[in-house]
């Protein structure tokens, strides 16, 4: 595929340019193509440090998928929509999305491979995975069965055309009913497993992250005050909602990583659920909208008995 560099992209690194202006789903995927000599300018392979110039033609090719390392496993799935191109499922809390250190089996990818064929664009360990949920986050996920669907869904994700709505219970009563959190996120300087909002002097090293918060209800319990919120992601950084809410002093209830010691009781895990998902079908060009009811653990966290809300 060929892309002509627009004036506003002049001077960008090749990996950043491809992540923003091509159908390559992520910057890391672009870097992999560049390092494997699948990206060219003037018929010569370029590296990720190449600076593109206005009017330059960048050509890239996506190689055939590598045989998968992950093995199929007969793990039950809660599929709410499926066709030949993609599926949408409701992931339970506690299920890891893809194989990684410490979780080589028993993941969502293992279950999906037992159920159907998946796109190979996500690589040998993440086939079909367009966007992921943390192990202890439940709710809606879209999965690509074909490369065409994967490219189309990833493009919507990158261009912020895919709508993702979450519900959470957070510690404390937020003062405002609506809140836009526009704070960049990067790796934690001392713990590589965590993310963080950096100090202002180091913002240039972080990626922009925007979360929109609506307070659905504030309530008090024997263990303090809490807020039931809806969170809409404009960007999709790792642990974004959890990092943003912790940074403003209202961590997600049950979040053992970003919640610190502010847990007055054991919530059994973080109370965070992906309730809404909306996108354009990448092949049929039809709007697809899905809602997921709040799970039992959400209700049981505080004995909060009724949380019916319009979510999209």
PDB file of C-alpha atoms in Angstrom:
ATOM      1  CA  UNK A   1       0.000   0.000   0.000  1.00  0.00           C
ATOM      2  CA  UNK A   2       1.161   3.531  -0.811  1.00  0.00           C
ATOM      3  CA  UNK A   3       0.758   6.672   1.299  1.00  0.00           C
ATOM      4  CA  UNK A   4       1.764  10.174   0.233  1.00  0.00           C
ATOM      5  CA  UNK A   5       3.043  12.152   3.224  1.00  0.00           C
ATOM      6  CA  UNK A   6       0.811  15.203   3.828  1.00  0.00           C
ATOM      7  CA  UNK A   7       2.377  18.567   4.764  1.00  0.00           C
ATOM      8  CA  UNK A   8       1.269  18.325   8.399  1.00  0.00           C
ATOM      9  CA  UNK A   9       3.203  15.056   8.812  1.00  0.00           C
ATOM     10  CA  UNK A  10       6.519  16.474   7.561  1.00  0.00           C
ATOM     11  CA  UNK A  11       9.365  15.495   9.871  1.00  0.00           C
ATOM     12  CA  UNK A  12       7.573  12.659  11.703  1.00  0.00           C
ATOM     13  CA  UNK A  13       9.426   9.455  12.458  1.00  0.00           C
ATOM     14  CA  UNK A  14       8.403   6.649  10.133  1.00  0.00           C
ATOM     15  CA  UNK A  15       6.911   4.479  12.899  1.00  0.00           C
ATOM     16  CA  UNK A  16       4.815   7.344  14.290  1.00  0.00           C
ATOM     17  CA  UNK A  17       3.713   8.347  10.784  1.00  0.00           C
ATOM     18  CA  UNK A  18       2.543   4.832   9.900  1.00  0.00           C
ATOM     19  CA  UNK A  19       0.662   4.432  13.192  1.00  0.00           C
ATOM     20  CA  UNK A  20      -1.220   7.672  12.555  1.00  0.00           C
ATOM     21  CA  UNK A  21      -1.715   7.745   8.787  1.00  0.00           C
ATOM     22  CA  UNK A  22      -1.859   4.102   7.657  1.00  0.00           C
ATOM     23  CA  UNK A  23      -4.055   1.097   8.432  1.00  0.00           C
ATOM     24  CA  UNK A  24      -1.311  -0.471  10.536  1.00  0.00           C
ATOM     25  CA  UNK A  25      -3.087  -0.821  13.903  1.00  0.00           C
ATOM     26  CA  UNK A  26      -0.387   0.284  16.362  1.00  0.00           C
ATOM     27  CA  UNK A  27       3.012   1.961  16.551  1.00  0.00           C
ATOM     28  CA  UNK A  28       4.569  -1.293  17.772  1.00  0.00           C
ATOM     29  CA  UNK A  29       3.140  -3.094  14.718  1.00  0.00           C
ATOM     30  CA  UNK A  30       4.624  -0.372  12.497  1.00  0.00           C
ATOM     31  CA  UNK A  31       8.011  -0.770  14.182  1.00  0.00           C
ATOM     32  CA  UNK A  32       7.888  -4.525  13.553  1.00  0.00           C
ATOM     33  CA  UNK A  33       7.209  -3.974   9.831  1.00  0.00           C
ATOM     34  CA  UNK A  34      10.023  -1.428   9.654  1.00  0.00           C
ATOM     35  CA  UNK A  35      12.531  -3.663  11.441  1.00  0.00           C
ATOM     36  CA  UNK A  36      11.604  -6.562   9.131  1.00  0.00           C
ATOM     37  CA  UNK A  37      12.200  -4.367   6.027  1.00  0.00           C
ATOM     38  CA  UNK A  38       8.580  -4.239   4.868  1.00  0.00           C
ATOM     39  CA  UNK A  39       8.417  -0.423   4.535  1.00  0.00           C
ATOM     40  CA  UNK A  40       9.983   1.444   1.622  1.00  0.00           C
ATOM     41  CA  UNK A  41      10.687   4.894   0.229  1.00  0.00           C
ATOM     42  CA  UNK A  42      12.011   5.213  -3.318  1.00  0.00           C
ATOM     43  CA  UNK A  43      12.151   1.397  -3.423  1.00  0.00           C
ATOM     44  CA  UNK A  44      14.591   1.308  -0.482  1.00  0.00           C
ATOM     45  CA  UNK A  45      13.752  -0.157   2.910  1.00  0.00           C
ATOM     46  CA  UNK A  46      13.628   2.441   5.675  1.00  0.00           C
ATOM     47  CA  UNK A  47      13.986   2.204   9.449  1.00  0.00           C
ATOM     48  CA  UNK A  48      11.785   3.548  12.240  1.00  0.00           C
ATOM     49  CA  UNK A  49      14.091   6.557  12.699  1.00  0.00           C
ATOM     50  CA  UNK A  50      13.550   7.704   9.097  1.00  0.00           C
ATOM     51  CA  UNK A  51      11.996  11.178   9.019  1.00  0.00           C
ATOM     52  CA  UNK A  52       9.290  11.479   6.383  1.00  0.00           C
ATOM     53  CA  UNK A  53       9.044  14.545   4.178  1.00  0.00           C
ATOM     54  CA  UNK A  54       6.017  16.252   2.662  1.00  0.00           C
ATOM     55  CA  UNK A  55       5.115  14.655  -0.677  1.00  0.00           C
ATOM     56  CA  UNK A  56       7.231  11.547  -0.072  1.00  0.00           C
ATOM     57  CA  UNK A  57       5.577   8.237  -1.011  1.00  0.00           C
ATOM     58  CA  UNK A  58       5.827   5.560   1.673  1.00  0.00           C
ATOM     59  CA  UNK A  59       5.070   1.982   0.617  1.00  0.00           C
ATOM     60  CA  UNK A  60       4.399  -0.842   3.042  1.00  0.00           C
ATOM     61  CA  UNK A  61       3.407  -4.472   2.781  1.00  0.00           C
ATOM     62  CA  UNK A  62       1.873  -6.760   5.393  1.00  0.00           C
ATOM     63  CA  UNK A  63       3.523 -10.205   5.274  1.00  0.00           C
ATOM     64  CA  UNK A  64       1.635 -13.470   5.579  1.00  0.00           C
ATOM     65  CA  UNK A  65       0.857 -14.338   9.222  1.00  0.00           C
ATOM     66  CA  UNK A  66       3.290 -16.505  11.160  1.00  0.00           C
ATOM     67  CA  UNK A  67       1.888 -19.820  12.419  1.00  0.00           C
ATOM     68  CA  UNK A  68       0.332 -19.323  15.833  1.00  0.00           C
ATOM     69  CA  UNK A  69       2.103 -20.284  19.031  1.00  0.00           C
ATOM     70  CA  UNK A  70      -1.076 -20.262  21.138  1.00  0.00           C
ATOM     71  CA  UNK A  71      -2.974 -23.550  21.222  1.00  0.00           C
ATOM     72  CA  UNK A  72      -6.784 -24.016  21.055  1.00  0.00           C
ATOM     73  CA  UNK A  73      -8.484 -24.796  24.367  1.00  0.00           C
ATOM     74  CA  UNK A  74     -12.128 -25.637  25.047  1.00  0.00           C
ATOM     75  CA  UNK A  75     -12.941 -22.696  27.316  1.00  0.00           C
ATOM     76  CA  UNK A  76     -16.550 -21.392  27.394  1.00  0.00           C
ATOM     77  CA  UNK A  77     -17.185 -18.061  25.670  1.00  0.00           C
ATOM     78  CA  UNK A  78     -20.073 -15.616  26.018  1.00  0.00           C
ATOM     79  CA  UNK A  79     -20.488 -14.531  22.386  1.00  0.00           C
ATOM     80  CA  UNK A  80     -23.232 -11.971  21.761  1.00  0.00           C
ATOM     81  CA  UNK A  81     -22.660 -11.439  18.018  1.00  0.00           C
ATOM     82  CA  UNK A  82     -20.769 -13.314  15.315  1.00  0.00           C
ATOM     83  CA  UNK A  83     -20.470 -13.358  11.525  1.00  0.00           C
ATOM     84  CA  UNK A  84     -17.782 -14.381   9.050  1.00  0.00           C
ATOM     85  CA  UNK A  85     -15.649 -11.295   9.711  1.00  0.00           C
ATOM     86  CA  UNK A  86     -15.773 -10.627  13.441  1.00  0.00           C
ATOM     87  CA  UNK A  87     -17.374 -11.432  16.756  1.00  0.00           C
ATOM     88  CA  UNK A  88     -18.281  -9.494  19.892  1.00  0.00           C
ATOM     89  CA  UNK A  89     -18.048 -11.210  23.254  1.00  0.00           C
ATOM     90  CA  UNK A  90     -18.605 -10.489  26.920  1.00  0.00           C
ATOM     91  CA  UNK A  91     -15.353 -11.254  28.756  1.00  0.00           C
ATOM     92  CA  UNK A  92     -15.649 -12.355  32.395  1.00  0.00           C
ATOM     93  CA  UNK A  93     -13.520 -10.839  35.135  1.00  0.00           C
ATOM     94  CA  UNK A  94     -10.406 -12.903  35.836  1.00  0.00           C
ATOM     95  CA  UNK A  95      -9.805 -14.087  32.256  1.00  0.00           C
ATOM     96  CA  UNK A  96      -6.470 -13.045  30.714  1.00  0.00           C
ATOM     97  CA  UNK A  97      -6.871 -11.898  27.082  1.00  0.00           C
ATOM     98  CA  UNK A  98      -3.710 -13.289  25.477  1.00  0.00           C
ATOM     99  CA  UNK A  99      -0.772 -15.531  26.425  1.00  0.00           C
ATOM    100  CA  UNK A 100       2.070 -13.804  28.246  1.00  0.00           C
ATOM    101  CA  UNK A 101       4.606 -14.523  30.965  1.00  0.00           C
ATOM    102  CA  UNK A 102       2.816 -16.447  33.688  1.00  0.00           C
ATOM    103  CA  UNK A 103      -0.263 -17.065  31.512  1.00  0.00           C
ATOM    104  CA  UNK A 104       0.705 -19.348  28.639  1.00  0.00           C
ATOM    105  CA  UNK A 105      -2.622 -21.209  28.618  1.00  0.00           C
ATOM    106  CA  UNK A 106      -6.195 -20.661  29.712  1.00  0.00           C
ATOM    107  CA  UNK A 107      -6.516 -17.265  28.007  1.00  0.00           C
ATOM    108  CA  UNK A 108      -9.209 -15.735  25.832  1.00  0.00           C
ATOM    109  CA  UNK A 109      -7.032 -16.272  22.746  1.00  0.00           C
ATOM    110  CA  UNK A 110      -6.769 -19.998  23.542  1.00  0.00           C
ATOM    111  CA  UNK A 111     -10.567 -20.146  23.810  1.00  0.00           C
ATOM    112  CA  UNK A 112     -11.098 -18.207  20.573  1.00  0.00           C
ATOM    113  CA  UNK A 113      -8.745 -20.456  18.614  1.00  0.00           C
ATOM    114  CA  UNK A 114     -10.848 -23.440  19.679  1.00  0.00           C
ATOM    115  CA  UNK A 115     -13.973 -21.635  18.474  1.00  0.00           C
ATOM    116  CA  UNK A 116     -12.930 -20.163  15.096  1.00  0.00           C
ATOM    117  CA  UNK A 117     -10.144 -18.925  12.831  1.00  0.00           C
ATOM    118  CA  UNK A 118      -8.724 -15.502  13.694  1.00  0.00           C
ATOM    119  CA  UNK A 119      -6.926 -12.673  11.937  1.00  0.00           C
ATOM    120  CA  UNK A 120      -3.150 -13.091  11.937  1.00  0.00           C
ATOM    121  CA  UNK A 121      -2.328  -9.378  12.165  1.00  0.00           C
ATOM    122  CA  UNK A 122      -2.124  -9.416  15.960  1.00  0.00           C
ATOM    123  CA  UNK A 123       0.893 -11.753  15.796  1.00  0.00           C
ATOM    124  CA  UNK A 124       1.612 -15.213  17.068  1.00  0.00           C
ATOM    125  CA  UNK A 125       0.268 -14.603  20.581  1.00  0.00           C
ATOM    126  CA  UNK A 126      -2.486 -12.019  19.985  1.00  0.00           C
ATOM    127  CA  UNK A 127      -4.401 -13.195  16.887  1.00  0.00           C
ATOM    128  CA  UNK A 128      -7.625 -11.302  16.260  1.00  0.00           C
ATOM    129  CA  UNK A 129      -7.205  -8.999  19.256  1.00  0.00           C
ATOM    130  CA  UNK A 130      -8.064  -5.455  18.182  1.00  0.00           C
ATOM    131  CA  UNK A 131      -8.368  -3.989  21.672  1.00  0.00           C
ATOM    132  CA  UNK A 132      -7.836  -5.671  25.020  1.00  0.00           C
ATOM    133  CA  UNK A 133      -9.263  -5.618  28.509  1.00  0.00           C
ATOM    134  CA  UNK A 134      -7.229  -6.110  31.664  1.00  0.00           C
ATOM    135  CA  UNK A 135      -7.526  -9.496  33.361  1.00  0.00           C
ATOM    136  CA  UNK A 136      -9.809  -8.120  36.074  1.00  0.00           C
ATOM    137  CA  UNK A 137     -11.889  -5.907  33.766  1.00  0.00           C
ATOM    138  CA  UNK A 138     -15.008  -7.548  32.368  1.00  0.00           C
ATOM    139  CA  UNK A 139     -17.243  -6.693  29.435  1.00  0.00           C
ATOM    140  CA  UNK A 140     -17.428  -6.154  25.694  1.00  0.00           C
ATOM    141  CA  UNK A 141     -14.636  -6.863  23.223  1.00  0.00           C
ATOM    142  CA  UNK A 142     -14.582  -6.955  19.425  1.00  0.00           C
ATOM    143  CA  UNK A 143     -12.444  -9.701  17.867  1.00  0.00           C
ATOM    144  CA  UNK A 144     -11.384  -9.892  14.207  1.00  0.00           C
ATOM    145  CA  UNK A 145     -11.710 -13.190  12.347  1.00  0.00           C
ATOM    146  CA  UNK A 146     -10.191 -11.869   9.092  1.00  0.00           C
ATOM    147  CA  UNK A 147      -7.310  -9.509   8.294  1.00  0.00           C
ATOM    148  CA  UNK A 148      -9.721  -7.163   6.502  1.00  0.00           C
ATOM    149  CA  UNK A 149     -11.859  -6.864   9.618  1.00  0.00           C
ATOM    150  CA  UNK A 150      -8.793  -6.407  11.811  1.00  0.00           C
ATOM    151  CA  UNK A 151      -7.434  -3.554   9.680  1.00  0.00           C
ATOM    152  CA  UNK A 152     -10.851  -1.877   9.523  1.00  0.00           C
ATOM    153  CA  UNK A 153     -11.551  -2.119  13.260  1.00  0.00           C
ATOM    154  CA  UNK A 154      -8.025  -1.009  14.146  1.00  0.00           C
ATOM    155  CA  UNK A 155      -8.386   2.015  11.877  1.00  0.00           C
ATOM    156  CA  UNK A 156     -11.595   2.999  13.703  1.00  0.00           C
ATOM    157  CA  UNK A 157      -9.866   2.540  17.029  1.00  0.00           C
ATOM    158  CA  UNK A 158      -6.921   4.711  15.981  1.00  0.00           C
ATOM    159  CA  UNK A 159      -9.145   7.404  14.462  1.00  0.00           C
ATOM    160  CA  UNK A 160     -11.369   7.393  17.588  1.00  0.00           C
ATOM    161  CA  UNK A 161     -14.464   6.299  15.650  1.00  0.00           C
ATOM    162  CA  UNK A 162     -15.005   3.288  17.888  1.00  0.00           C
ATOM    163  CA  UNK A 163     -17.042   4.126  21.004  1.00  0.00           C
ATOM    164  CA  UNK A 164     -16.193   2.287  24.237  1.00  0.00           C
ATOM    165  CA  UNK A 165     -18.133   2.942  27.434  1.00  0.00           C
ATOM    166  CA  UNK A 166     -17.231   1.553  30.861  1.00  0.00           C
ATOM    167  CA  UNK A 167     -18.972   1.604  34.232  1.00  0.00           C
ATOM    168  CA  UNK A 168     -16.989   1.641  37.461  1.00  0.00           C
ATOM    169  CA  UNK A 169     -17.393   2.246  41.165  1.00  0.00           C
ATOM    170  CA  UNK A 170     -14.778   4.672  42.435  1.00  0.00           C
ATOM    171  CA  UNK A 171     -13.709   5.623  45.925  1.00  0.00           C
ATOM    172  CA  UNK A 172     -15.028   8.992  47.086  1.00  0.00           C
ATOM    173  CA  UNK A 173     -17.724  11.341  45.805  1.00  0.00           C
ATOM    174  CA  UNK A 174     -16.662  13.244  42.685  1.00  0.00           C
ATOM    175  CA  UNK A 175     -17.586  16.922  42.966  1.00  0.00           C
ATOM    176  CA  UNK A 176     -18.523  17.467  39.299  1.00  0.00           C
ATOM    177  CA  UNK A 177     -21.204  15.547  37.403  1.00  0.00           C
ATOM    178  CA  UNK A 178     -19.157  15.612  34.188  1.00  0.00           C
ATOM    179  CA  UNK A 179     -15.399  15.609  33.872  1.00  0.00           C
ATOM    180  CA  UNK A 180     -12.863  15.505  31.051  1.00  0.00           C
ATOM    181  CA  UNK A 181      -9.535  14.050  32.151  1.00  0.00           C
ATOM    182  CA  UNK A 182      -6.897  15.085  29.618  1.00  0.00           C
ATOM    183  CA  UNK A 183      -3.612  13.844  31.066  1.00  0.00           C
ATOM    184  CA  UNK A 184      -0.825  11.977  29.246  1.00  0.00           C
ATOM    185  CA  UNK A 185       0.206   8.491  30.322  1.00  0.00           C
ATOM    186  CA  UNK A 186       3.568   6.747  30.228  1.00  0.00           C
ATOM    187  CA  UNK A 187       5.374   3.859  31.914  1.00  0.00           C
ATOM    188  CA  UNK A 188       5.888   4.328  35.621  1.00  0.00           C
ATOM    189  CA  UNK A 189       9.487   5.529  36.178  1.00  0.00           C
ATOM    190  CA  UNK A 190      10.197   2.908  38.867  1.00  0.00           C
ATOM    191  CA  UNK A 191       7.800   0.028  38.110  1.00  0.00           C
ATOM    192  CA  UNK A 192       7.671  -1.150  34.475  1.00  0.00           C
ATOM    193  CA  UNK A 193       4.474  -3.130  35.118  1.00  0.00           C
ATOM    194  CA  UNK A 194       2.574   0.060  35.934  1.00  0.00           C
ATOM    195  CA  UNK A 195       1.550   3.168  34.036  1.00  0.00           C
ATOM    196  CA  UNK A 196       1.494   6.721  35.395  1.00  0.00           C
ATOM    197  CA  UNK A 197       0.686  10.349  34.642  1.00  0.00           C
ATOM    198  CA  UNK A 198       4.169  11.897  34.404  1.00  0.00           C
ATOM    199  CA  UNK A 199       5.416  15.080  35.983  1.00  0.00           C
ATOM    200  CA  UNK A 200       4.830  18.142  33.740  1.00  0.00           C
ATOM    201  CA  UNK A 201       8.544  18.354  32.936  1.00  0.00           C
ATOM    202  CA  UNK A 202       8.450  14.897  31.321  1.00  0.00           C
ATOM    203  CA  UNK A 203       5.131  15.130  29.438  1.00  0.00           C
ATOM    204  CA  UNK A 204       6.963  15.017  26.103  1.00  0.00           C
ATOM    205  CA  UNK A 205       7.828  11.363  26.747  1.00  0.00           C
ATOM    206  CA  UNK A 206       4.191  10.341  27.372  1.00  0.00           C
ATOM    207  CA  UNK A 207       1.246   9.646  25.055  1.00  0.00           C
ATOM    208  CA  UNK A 208      -1.868  11.782  25.203  1.00  0.00           C
ATOM    209  CA  UNK A 209      -4.832  10.193  26.962  1.00  0.00           C
ATOM    210  CA  UNK A 210      -8.397  11.521  27.272  1.00  0.00           C
ATOM    211  CA  UNK A 211     -11.207  10.054  29.388  1.00  0.00           C
ATOM    212  CA  UNK A 212     -14.725  11.502  29.736  1.00  0.00           C
ATOM    213  CA  UNK A 213     -16.469  10.828  33.052  1.00  0.00           C
ATOM    214  CA  UNK A 214     -20.191  11.039  33.880  1.00  0.00           C
ATOM    215  CA  UNK A 215     -21.218  10.542  37.501  1.00  0.00           C
ATOM    216  CA  UNK A 216     -24.321   8.351  37.539  1.00  0.00           C
ATOM    217  CA  UNK A 217     -24.790   8.295  41.295  1.00  0.00           C
ATOM    218  CA  UNK A 218     -22.991   9.141  44.512  1.00  0.00           C
ATOM    219  CA  UNK A 219     -23.686   7.138  47.618  1.00  0.00           C
ATOM    220  CA  UNK A 220     -22.391   6.453  51.102  1.00  0.00           C
ATOM    221  CA  UNK A 221     -21.821   3.156  52.827  1.00  0.00           C
ATOM    222  CA  UNK A 222     -20.416   1.865  56.057  1.00  0.00           C
ATOM    223  CA  UNK A 223     -16.942   2.076  54.525  1.00  0.00           C
ATOM    224  CA  UNK A 224     -17.076   5.590  53.096  1.00  0.00           C
ATOM    225  CA  UNK A 225     -18.410   7.473  50.079  1.00  0.00           C
ATOM    226  CA  UNK A 226     -18.388   6.147  46.518  1.00  0.00           C
ATOM    227  CA  UNK A 227     -19.321   7.164  42.972  1.00  0.00           C
ATOM    228  CA  UNK A 228     -20.873   5.049  40.242  1.00  0.00           C
ATOM    229  CA  UNK A 229     -19.433   6.462  37.010  1.00  0.00           C
ATOM    230  CA  UNK A 230     -19.596   5.964  33.257  1.00  0.00           C
ATOM    231  CA  UNK A 231     -16.269   6.454  31.495  1.00  0.00           C
ATOM    232  CA  UNK A 232     -15.875   6.978  27.751  1.00  0.00           C
ATOM    233  CA  UNK A 233     -12.459   6.484  26.219  1.00  0.00           C
ATOM    234  CA  UNK A 234     -11.286   8.885  23.536  1.00  0.00           C
ATOM    235  CA  UNK A 235      -7.875   7.206  23.535  1.00  0.00           C
ATOM    236  CA  UNK A 236      -7.000   3.685  24.596  1.00  0.00           C
ATOM    237  CA  UNK A 237      -3.841   3.701  26.677  1.00  0.00           C
ATOM    238  CA  UNK A 238      -2.883   0.809  28.936  1.00  0.00           C
ATOM    239  CA  UNK A 239      -4.811   0.973  32.244  1.00  0.00           C
ATOM    240  CA  UNK A 240      -6.138   4.387  31.163  1.00  0.00           C
ATOM    241  CA  UNK A 241      -9.295   4.612  33.308  1.00  0.00           C
ATOM    242  CA  UNK A 242      -7.566   3.174  36.348  1.00  0.00           C
ATOM    243  CA  UNK A 243      -4.570   5.512  36.051  1.00  0.00           C
ATOM    244  CA  UNK A 244      -6.686   8.612  35.426  1.00  0.00           C
ATOM    245  CA  UNK A 245      -9.096   7.941  38.282  1.00  0.00           C
ATOM    246  CA  UNK A 246      -6.263   7.187  40.694  1.00  0.00           C
ATOM    247  CA  UNK A 247      -4.420  10.349  39.667  1.00  0.00           C
ATOM    248  CA  UNK A 248      -7.414  12.579  40.465  1.00  0.00           C
ATOM    249  CA  UNK A 249      -7.836  10.913  43.848  1.00  0.00           C
ATOM    250  CA  UNK A 250     -10.757   8.585  43.072  1.00  0.00           C
ATOM    251  CA  UNK A 251      -9.275   5.152  42.297  1.00  0.00           C
ATOM    252  CA  UNK A 252     -11.468   2.334  41.021  1.00  0.00           C
ATOM    253  CA  UNK A 253     -12.779   0.298  43.920  1.00  0.00           C
ATOM    254  CA  UNK A 254     -10.911  -2.992  44.265  1.00  0.00           C
ATOM    255  CA  UNK A 255      -7.929  -1.860  42.139  1.00  0.00           C
ATOM    256  CA  UNK A 256      -4.978  -3.353  44.002  1.00  0.00           C
ATOM    257  CA  UNK A 257      -2.418  -1.748  41.655  1.00  0.00           C
ATOM    258  CA  UNK A 258      -3.536   1.897  41.554  1.00  0.00           C
ATOM    259  CA  UNK A 259      -5.832   2.018  44.564  1.00  0.00           C
ATOM    260  CA  UNK A 260      -3.109   2.141  47.207  1.00  0.00           C
ATOM    261  CA  UNK A 261      -4.256   1.503  50.763  1.00  0.00           C
ATOM    262  CA  UNK A 262      -7.589   3.293  50.389  1.00  0.00           C
ATOM    263  CA  UNK A 263      -9.583   0.057  50.351  1.00  0.00           C
ATOM    264  CA  UNK A 264     -11.688  -0.179  53.488  1.00  0.00           C
ATOM    265  CA  UNK A 265     -12.739  -3.695  52.514  1.00  0.00           C
ATOM    266  CA  UNK A 266     -12.082  -6.411  49.942  1.00  0.00           C
ATOM    267  CA  UNK A 267     -14.177  -5.828  46.816  1.00  0.00           C
ATOM    268  CA  UNK A 268     -12.980  -9.114  45.257  1.00  0.00           C
ATOM    269  CA  UNK A 269     -11.225  -7.295  42.412  1.00  0.00           C
ATOM    270  CA  UNK A 270     -11.587  -4.021  40.553  1.00  0.00           C
ATOM    271  CA  UNK A 271     -15.158  -2.905  39.853  1.00  0.00           C
ATOM    272  CA  UNK A 272     -14.784  -1.997  36.177  1.00  0.00           C
ATOM    273  CA  UNK A 273     -16.980  -3.292  33.339  1.00  0.00           C
ATOM    274  CA  UNK A 274     -17.083  -2.484  29.609  1.00  0.00           C
ATOM    275  CA  UNK A 275     -20.817  -1.878  29.157  1.00  0.00           C
ATOM    276  CA  UNK A 276     -21.041  -0.323  25.684  1.00  0.00           C
ATOM    277  CA  UNK A 277     -19.362  -0.795  22.308  1.00  0.00           C
ATOM    278  CA  UNK A 278     -20.193   0.878  18.997  1.00  0.00           C
ATOM    279  CA  UNK A 279     -18.413   0.741  15.625  1.00  0.00           C
ATOM    280  CA  UNK A 280     -18.997   0.503  11.871  1.00  0.00           C
ATOM    281  CA  UNK A 281     -18.810  -3.033  10.517  1.00  0.00           C
ATOM    282  CA  UNK A 282     -15.578  -2.983   8.456  1.00  0.00           C
ATOM    283  CA  UNK A 283     -17.073  -5.127   5.651  1.00  0.00           C
ATOM    284  CA  UNK A 284     -20.844  -4.524   5.741  1.00  0.00           C
ATOM    285  CA  UNK A 285     -20.438  -0.796   6.508  1.00  0.00           C
ATOM    286  CA  UNK A 286     -23.296  -0.958   9.009  1.00  0.00           C
ATOM    287  CA  UNK A 287     -23.360   0.630  12.469  1.00  0.00           C
ATOM    288  CA  UNK A 288     -23.053  -2.022  15.174  1.00  0.00           C
ATOM    289  CA  UNK A 289     -24.007  -1.222  18.780  1.00  0.00           C
ATOM    290  CA  UNK A 290     -23.805  -3.551  21.769  1.00  0.00           C
ATOM    291  CA  UNK A 291     -24.668  -3.228  25.455  1.00  0.00           C
ATOM    292  CA  UNK A 292     -23.645  -5.524  28.300  1.00  0.00           C
ATOM    293  CA  UNK A 293     -25.573  -5.678  31.582  1.00  0.00           C
ATOM    294  CA  UNK A 294     -23.652  -5.028  34.764  1.00  0.00           C
ATOM    295  CA  UNK A 295     -22.387  -8.326  36.219  1.00  0.00           C
ATOM    296  CA  UNK A 296     -23.302  -9.739  39.599  1.00  0.00           C
ATOM    297  CA  UNK A 297     -19.994  -8.727  41.190  1.00  0.00           C
ATOM    298  CA  UNK A 298     -20.793  -5.100  40.373  1.00  0.00           C
ATOM    299  CA  UNK A 299     -24.037  -5.237  42.322  1.00  0.00           C
ATOM    300  CA  UNK A 300     -22.515  -7.169  45.189  1.00  0.00           C
ATOM    301  CA  UNK A 301     -19.559  -4.848  45.757  1.00  0.00           C
ATOM    302  CA  UNK A 302     -21.528  -2.593  48.075  1.00  0.00           C
ATOM    303  CA  UNK A 303     -24.942  -4.160  48.155  1.00  0.00           C
ATOM    304  CA  UNK A 304     -25.924  -1.566  45.559  1.00  0.00           C
ATOM    305  CA  UNK A 305     -29.086  -3.166  44.235  1.00  0.00           C
ATOM    306  CA  UNK A 306     -30.242  -1.262  41.141  1.00  0.00           C
ATOM    307  CA  UNK A 307     -28.026   0.328  38.501  1.00  0.00           C
ATOM    308  CA  UNK A 308     -30.013   0.449  35.264  1.00  0.00           C
ATOM    309  CA  UNK A 309     -28.641   3.196  33.023  1.00  0.00           C
ATOM    310  CA  UNK A 310     -28.697   4.320  29.377  1.00  0.00           C
ATOM    311  CA  UNK A 311     -25.105   3.830  28.349  1.00  0.00           C
ATOM    312  CA  UNK A 312     -24.744   4.925  24.713  1.00  0.00           C
TER     313      UNK A 312
END
